[in-house]
Short mmCIF file of C-alpha atoms in Angstrom, two decimals:
data_model
loop_
_atom_site.label_atom_id
_atom_site.label_comp_id
_atom_site.label_asym_id
_atom_site.label_seq_id
_atom_site.Cartn_x
_atom_site.Cartn_y
_atom_site.Cartn_z
CA MET A 1 2.72 109.63 37.73
CA LYS A 2 0.03 112.63 38.09
CA VAL A 3 -0.08 114.05 41.46
CA ILE A 4 -2.84 116.17 43.23
CA ILE A 5 -2.12 118.15 46.28
CA ILE A 6 -5.07 119.01 48.68
CA ASP A 7 -3.89 120.82 51.89
CA ASP A 8 -5.43 124.25 53.10
CA GLU A 9 -1.74 125.68 54.06
CA ILE A 10 -0.29 127.16 51.21
CA SER A 11 3.04 126.80 52.54
CA VAL A 12 2.43 122.90 52.99
CA ARG A 13 1.33 122.97 49.29
CA ASN A 14 4.38 124.80 48.21
CA SER A 15 6.87 122.53 50.26
CA ILE A 16 5.28 119.53 48.65
CA THR A 17 5.71 120.80 45.21
CA GLU A 18 9.33 122.12 45.59
CA LEU A 19 10.37 118.60 47.23
CA LEU A 20 8.71 116.82 44.09
CA LYS A 21 10.34 119.03 41.56
CA GLU A 22 13.70 118.69 43.76
CA SER A 23 13.64 114.68 43.89
CA TYR A 24 11.09 113.60 41.70
CA PRO A 25 11.11 115.77 38.38
CA GLU A 26 9.43 112.98 36.55
CA ILE A 27 6.33 113.42 38.47
CA ARG A 28 3.51 115.87 37.33
CA ILE A 29 1.46 118.08 39.58
CA ILE A 30 -1.83 118.37 37.99
CA ALA A 31 -3.75 120.24 40.74
CA SER A 32 -2.85 122.19 43.97
CA VAL A 33 -6.08 122.92 46.07
CA SER A 34 -6.98 123.83 49.40
CA SER A 35 -10.56 122.50 50.16
CA VAL A 36 -12.59 119.09 49.95
CA SER A 37 -15.06 120.80 47.11
CA GLU A 38 -11.91 121.92 45.17
CA GLY A 39 -10.38 118.43 45.45
CA PHE A 40 -13.55 116.50 44.56
CA SER A 41 -13.54 118.64 41.25
CA ALA A 42 -9.77 118.15 40.50
CA MET A 43 -10.08 114.54 41.14
CA HIS A 44 -13.09 113.98 38.64
CA ARG A 45 -11.45 116.46 36.23
CA GLU A 46 -7.61 115.09 36.20
CA HIS A 47 -7.80 111.24 37.45
CA PRO A 48 -4.59 111.22 39.73
CA ASP A 49 -2.45 108.46 40.48
CA LEU A 50 -1.23 109.84 43.64
CA LEU A 51 -3.11 112.09 46.22
CA PHE A 52 -1.60 114.14 49.01
CA LEU A 53 -4.69 114.66 51.39
CA ASP A 54 -4.82 116.99 54.34
CA VAL A 55 -6.90 115.17 57.23
CA GLU A 56 -8.68 118.49 58.52
CA LEU A 57 -9.97 121.20 55.67
CA PRO A 58 -11.94 124.00 55.99
CA ASP A 59 -15.11 122.56 54.47
CA GLY A 60 -14.77 119.05 56.10
CA LEU A 61 -12.61 116.00 56.84
CA GLY A 62 -10.32 114.71 53.92
CA PHE A 63 -11.69 111.30 54.71
CA GLU A 64 -15.02 112.58 53.36
CA LEU A 65 -13.74 113.32 50.08
CA LEU A 66 -12.69 109.74 49.81
CA LYS A 67 -16.39 108.67 50.40
CA LYS A 68 -17.52 110.24 47.19
CA ILE A 69 -14.90 108.77 44.94
CA ASP A 70 -15.60 105.34 43.76
CA PRO A 71 -13.52 103.20 42.90
CA ILE A 72 -10.20 104.11 44.43
CA ASP A 73 -8.02 103.98 41.72
CA PHE A 74 -5.07 106.19 43.16
CA LYS A 75 -2.67 106.04 46.14
CA VAL A 76 -3.39 108.23 49.02
CA ILE A 77 -0.52 109.91 51.28
CA PHE A 78 -2.31 111.70 54.11
CA ILE A 79 -1.04 114.77 55.70
CA THR A 80 -1.76 115.43 59.22
CA GLY A 81 -0.18 117.49 62.06
CA HIS A 82 -2.43 115.93 64.89
CA GLN A 83 -1.55 112.82 66.47
CA GLU A 84 -4.79 111.69 67.52
CA TYR A 85 -7.67 109.14 66.79
CA ALA A 86 -7.60 109.97 62.99
CA LEU A 87 -3.84 109.10 62.82
CA ASN A 88 -4.50 105.83 64.63
CA ALA A 89 -7.18 104.98 62.21
CA ILE A 90 -4.75 105.59 59.27
CA LYS A 91 -2.16 103.58 60.87
CA VAL A 92 -4.36 100.47 61.34
CA SER A 93 -5.62 100.79 57.95
CA ALA A 94 -2.21 100.56 56.62
CA LEU A 95 -2.31 103.85 54.80
CA ASP A 96 0.73 106.11 54.34
CA TYR A 97 0.87 109.70 56.17
CA ILE A 98 3.49 112.26 56.67
CA LEU A 99 3.34 114.49 59.83
CA LYS A 100 3.32 118.38 59.97
CA PRO A 101 5.84 119.65 59.87
CA PHE A 102 7.52 117.11 57.65
CA ASP A 103 11.17 116.75 56.62
CA SER A 104 12.69 115.56 53.22
CA ASP A 105 13.74 112.36 54.50
CA GLU A 106 10.19 111.49 55.78
CA PHE A 107 8.59 113.00 52.78
CA CYS A 108 10.98 110.65 50.24
CA ARG A 109 10.23 107.59 52.50
CA ALA A 110 6.56 107.86 51.99
CA MET A 111 6.95 108.85 48.03
CA ASP A 112 9.43 105.91 47.50
CA LYS A 113 6.87 103.55 48.70
CA ALA A 114 4.11 105.18 46.69
CA CYS A 115 6.39 104.86 43.72
CA GLN A 116 7.48 101.26 44.28
CA VAL A 117 3.83 99.86 44.88
CA ILE A 118 0.65 101.51 43.41
CA ASP A 119 -1.70 98.55 43.70
CA HIS A 120 -5.24 99.86 43.25
CA GLU A 121 -6.97 96.86 44.64
CA GLU A 122 -4.90 97.04 47.76
CA GLU A 123 -5.63 100.87 48.10
CA GLN A 124 -9.36 100.16 47.78
CA LEU A 125 -9.32 97.55 50.84
CA LYS A 126 -7.17 100.06 52.86
CA ILE A 127 -9.92 103.03 52.12
CA LEU A 128 -12.77 100.50 53.07
CA ALA A 129 -11.03 99.61 56.33
CA LEU A 130 -10.37 103.45 57.03
CA HIS A 131 -14.07 104.37 56.34
CA GLU A 132 -15.30 101.59 58.88
CA ASN A 133 -12.80 102.67 61.55
CA MET A 134 -14.03 106.45 61.16
CA GLN A 135 -17.68 105.75 61.61
CA ASN A 136 -16.95 105.11 65.39
CA LYS A 137 -14.50 107.38 66.66
CA LYS A 138 -14.50 105.47 70.13
CA VAL A 139 -13.64 101.95 68.90
CA LEU A 140 -11.25 100.68 65.97
CA ARG A 141 -13.33 98.01 64.06
CA ARG A 142 -11.01 96.75 61.48
CA ILE A 143 -7.15 96.53 60.97
CA ILE A 144 -4.96 95.70 57.85
CA LEU A 145 -2.47 93.15 58.74
CA PRO A 146 0.29 93.02 55.66
CA THR A 147 2.00 89.75 54.78
CA ALA A 148 4.68 89.03 52.21
CA ASP A 149 1.67 87.85 50.10
CA ASN A 150 -1.56 89.26 51.05
CA LEU A 151 -3.28 92.13 52.73
CA HIS A 152 -5.43 90.73 55.51
CA VAL A 153 -8.50 92.69 56.38
CA VAL A 154 -9.46 91.75 60.14
CA SER A 155 -12.07 92.46 62.44
CA ILE A 156 -10.96 93.52 65.88
CA SER A 157 -13.60 91.17 67.56
CA GLU A 158 -11.92 88.03 65.29
CA ILE A 159 -8.58 88.43 67.29
CA ILE A 160 -8.23 86.48 69.97
CA ARG A 161 -4.75 87.44 70.95
CA ALA A 162 -1.34 88.36 69.70
CA ARG A 163 2.17 87.20 70.63
CA ALA A 164 5.65 88.65 69.90
CA ASP A 165 8.15 86.66 67.72
CA SER A 166 11.32 88.63 67.77
CA ASN A 167 10.36 91.63 65.22
CA TYR A 168 7.35 90.09 64.25
CA THR A 169 3.80 89.77 65.53
CA VAL A 170 1.74 86.54 65.52
CA PHE A 171 -2.22 87.13 65.60
CA VAL A 172 -4.37 84.24 66.65
CA LEU A 173 -7.89 84.42 64.98
CA SER A 174 -11.22 83.35 66.15
CA ARG A 175 -11.83 81.65 62.88
CA GLY A 176 -8.87 79.64 62.84
CA GLY A 177 -5.33 80.34 61.90
CA GLN A 178 -2.59 82.50 62.42
CA ILE A 179 -1.07 85.84 60.77
CA MET A 180 2.36 86.84 61.38
CA VAL A 181 3.31 90.58 60.39
CA SER A 182 6.65 91.99 60.51
CA ARG A 183 5.73 94.48 62.90
CA THR A 184 6.63 94.52 66.72
CA ILE A 185 3.93 93.97 69.37
CA LYS A 186 4.63 97.12 71.03
CA GLU A 187 3.77 99.25 68.02
CA PHE A 188 0.59 96.88 67.96
CA ASP A 189 0.03 97.92 71.61
CA SER A 190 0.02 101.73 70.56
CA LEU A 191 -2.18 101.17 67.58
CA LEU A 192 -4.99 99.05 69.15
CA SER A 193 -5.36 101.10 72.35
CA GLY A 194 -8.97 101.43 73.23
CA SER A 195 -9.95 98.62 70.97
CA GLY A 196 -10.34 95.68 73.79
CA MET A 197 -6.87 94.63 72.85
CA ILE A 198 -4.93 94.81 76.13
CA ARG A 199 -1.28 94.24 77.12
CA VAL A 200 -1.11 91.67 79.60
CA HIS A 201 2.76 90.91 79.26
CA GLN A 202 5.97 92.02 77.51
CA SER A 203 5.15 89.45 74.60
CA HIS A 204 1.54 89.38 74.75
CA LEU A 205 -1.75 91.23 73.89
CA VAL A 206 -5.15 89.62 74.77
CA ASN A 207 -8.72 90.68 73.34
CA VAL A 208 -10.71 91.38 76.66
CA ARG A 209 -13.69 89.54 74.97
CA TYR A 210 -12.04 86.17 74.88
CA ILE A 211 -11.00 86.23 78.47
CA ASP A 212 -12.64 83.17 80.42
CA LYS A 213 -10.92 83.77 83.60
CA PHE A 214 -8.05 85.30 85.49
CA VAL A 215 -6.14 82.55 87.57
CA LYS A 216 -4.26 83.67 90.48
CA ARG A 217 -2.18 80.76 91.21
CA ASP A 218 1.35 80.27 89.60
CA GLY A 219 2.14 84.13 89.36
CA GLY A 220 -1.36 84.85 87.79
CA TYR A 221 -2.40 83.77 84.34
CA LEU A 222 -5.32 84.42 81.82
CA HIS A 223 -7.42 81.53 80.68
CA LEU A 224 -9.06 82.12 77.21
CA LYS A 225 -11.94 80.83 75.56
CA ASP A 226 -9.70 79.18 72.97
CA GLY A 227 -8.18 76.99 75.82
CA SER A 228 -4.92 79.05 75.85
CA ASP A 229 -3.15 80.09 78.94
CA ILE A 230 -1.24 83.47 78.91
CA PRO A 231 0.67 84.78 81.55
CA VAL A 232 0.28 88.19 83.25
CA SER A 233 3.24 90.50 84.42
CA GLN A 234 2.95 91.41 87.83
CA ASN A 235 3.30 94.89 86.93
CA LEU A 236 0.26 94.72 84.59
CA LYS A 237 -1.97 92.64 87.06
CA LYS A 238 -3.92 95.73 88.25
CA GLN A 239 -4.39 97.07 84.74
CA VAL A 240 -5.50 93.75 83.40
CA ILE A 241 -8.22 93.34 86.28
CA GLN A 242 -9.53 96.78 85.61
CA ALA A 243 -9.87 96.18 81.98
CA ILE A 244 -11.52 93.10 82.81
CA LYS A 245 -14.24 94.72 85.11
CA ASP A 246 -14.67 97.69 82.51
CA SER A 247 -15.60 95.19 79.90
CA LEU A 248 -18.44 94.31 82.02
CA TYR A 249 -20.18 97.37 81.34
CA GLU A 250 -19.77 97.62 77.72
#
């Protein structure tokens, strides 16, 4: 496997180099550079299998580099020290990442995943989803929902609701059908924050766009446009009502 490292911190590049030499001696580092422009030249010259890419570089964002490359025929692992919107966009696009400062265990988990599955078609889908999410930094637009057999690229506007099923989350879509993902609803609550999906109950997320009415009786519940009734927790009732009010001004 051929690897390119793009990060403006030489200490980070050196750490990745040492970890690769120590744990993955069969991997060949073909370039280690510090900017978008250098990275772009190295990509065209060397054609890597795997790219370690810093989110923020001196001459631009790492995301901008990926926009220039077509097709995406390599695996990407993002490097970032910032837990902010960009990291959320990476997560919902189902792309791999490591946080600075990173330890060897975290690094090896990301590397093992990259070595096991280098699927260029899947990576292309993930990058396309990331590009769309980065166009508008206020609202996430699409999410990758991975199942055993497929990567589902779903617009947030298509999701009516999501419900917890043990350690799984089931998404109900406006176009019909459901998608079950092996991740907890708590994770998706965090990932989809600010996207219009709101937590209304321990076991339920609801897309505010599909709320038909809030029914006060029986402890309070939401009647959705697909005909379903979703309970609202007492401790979340004020936030839910406020979210409904806020959606009227969007």
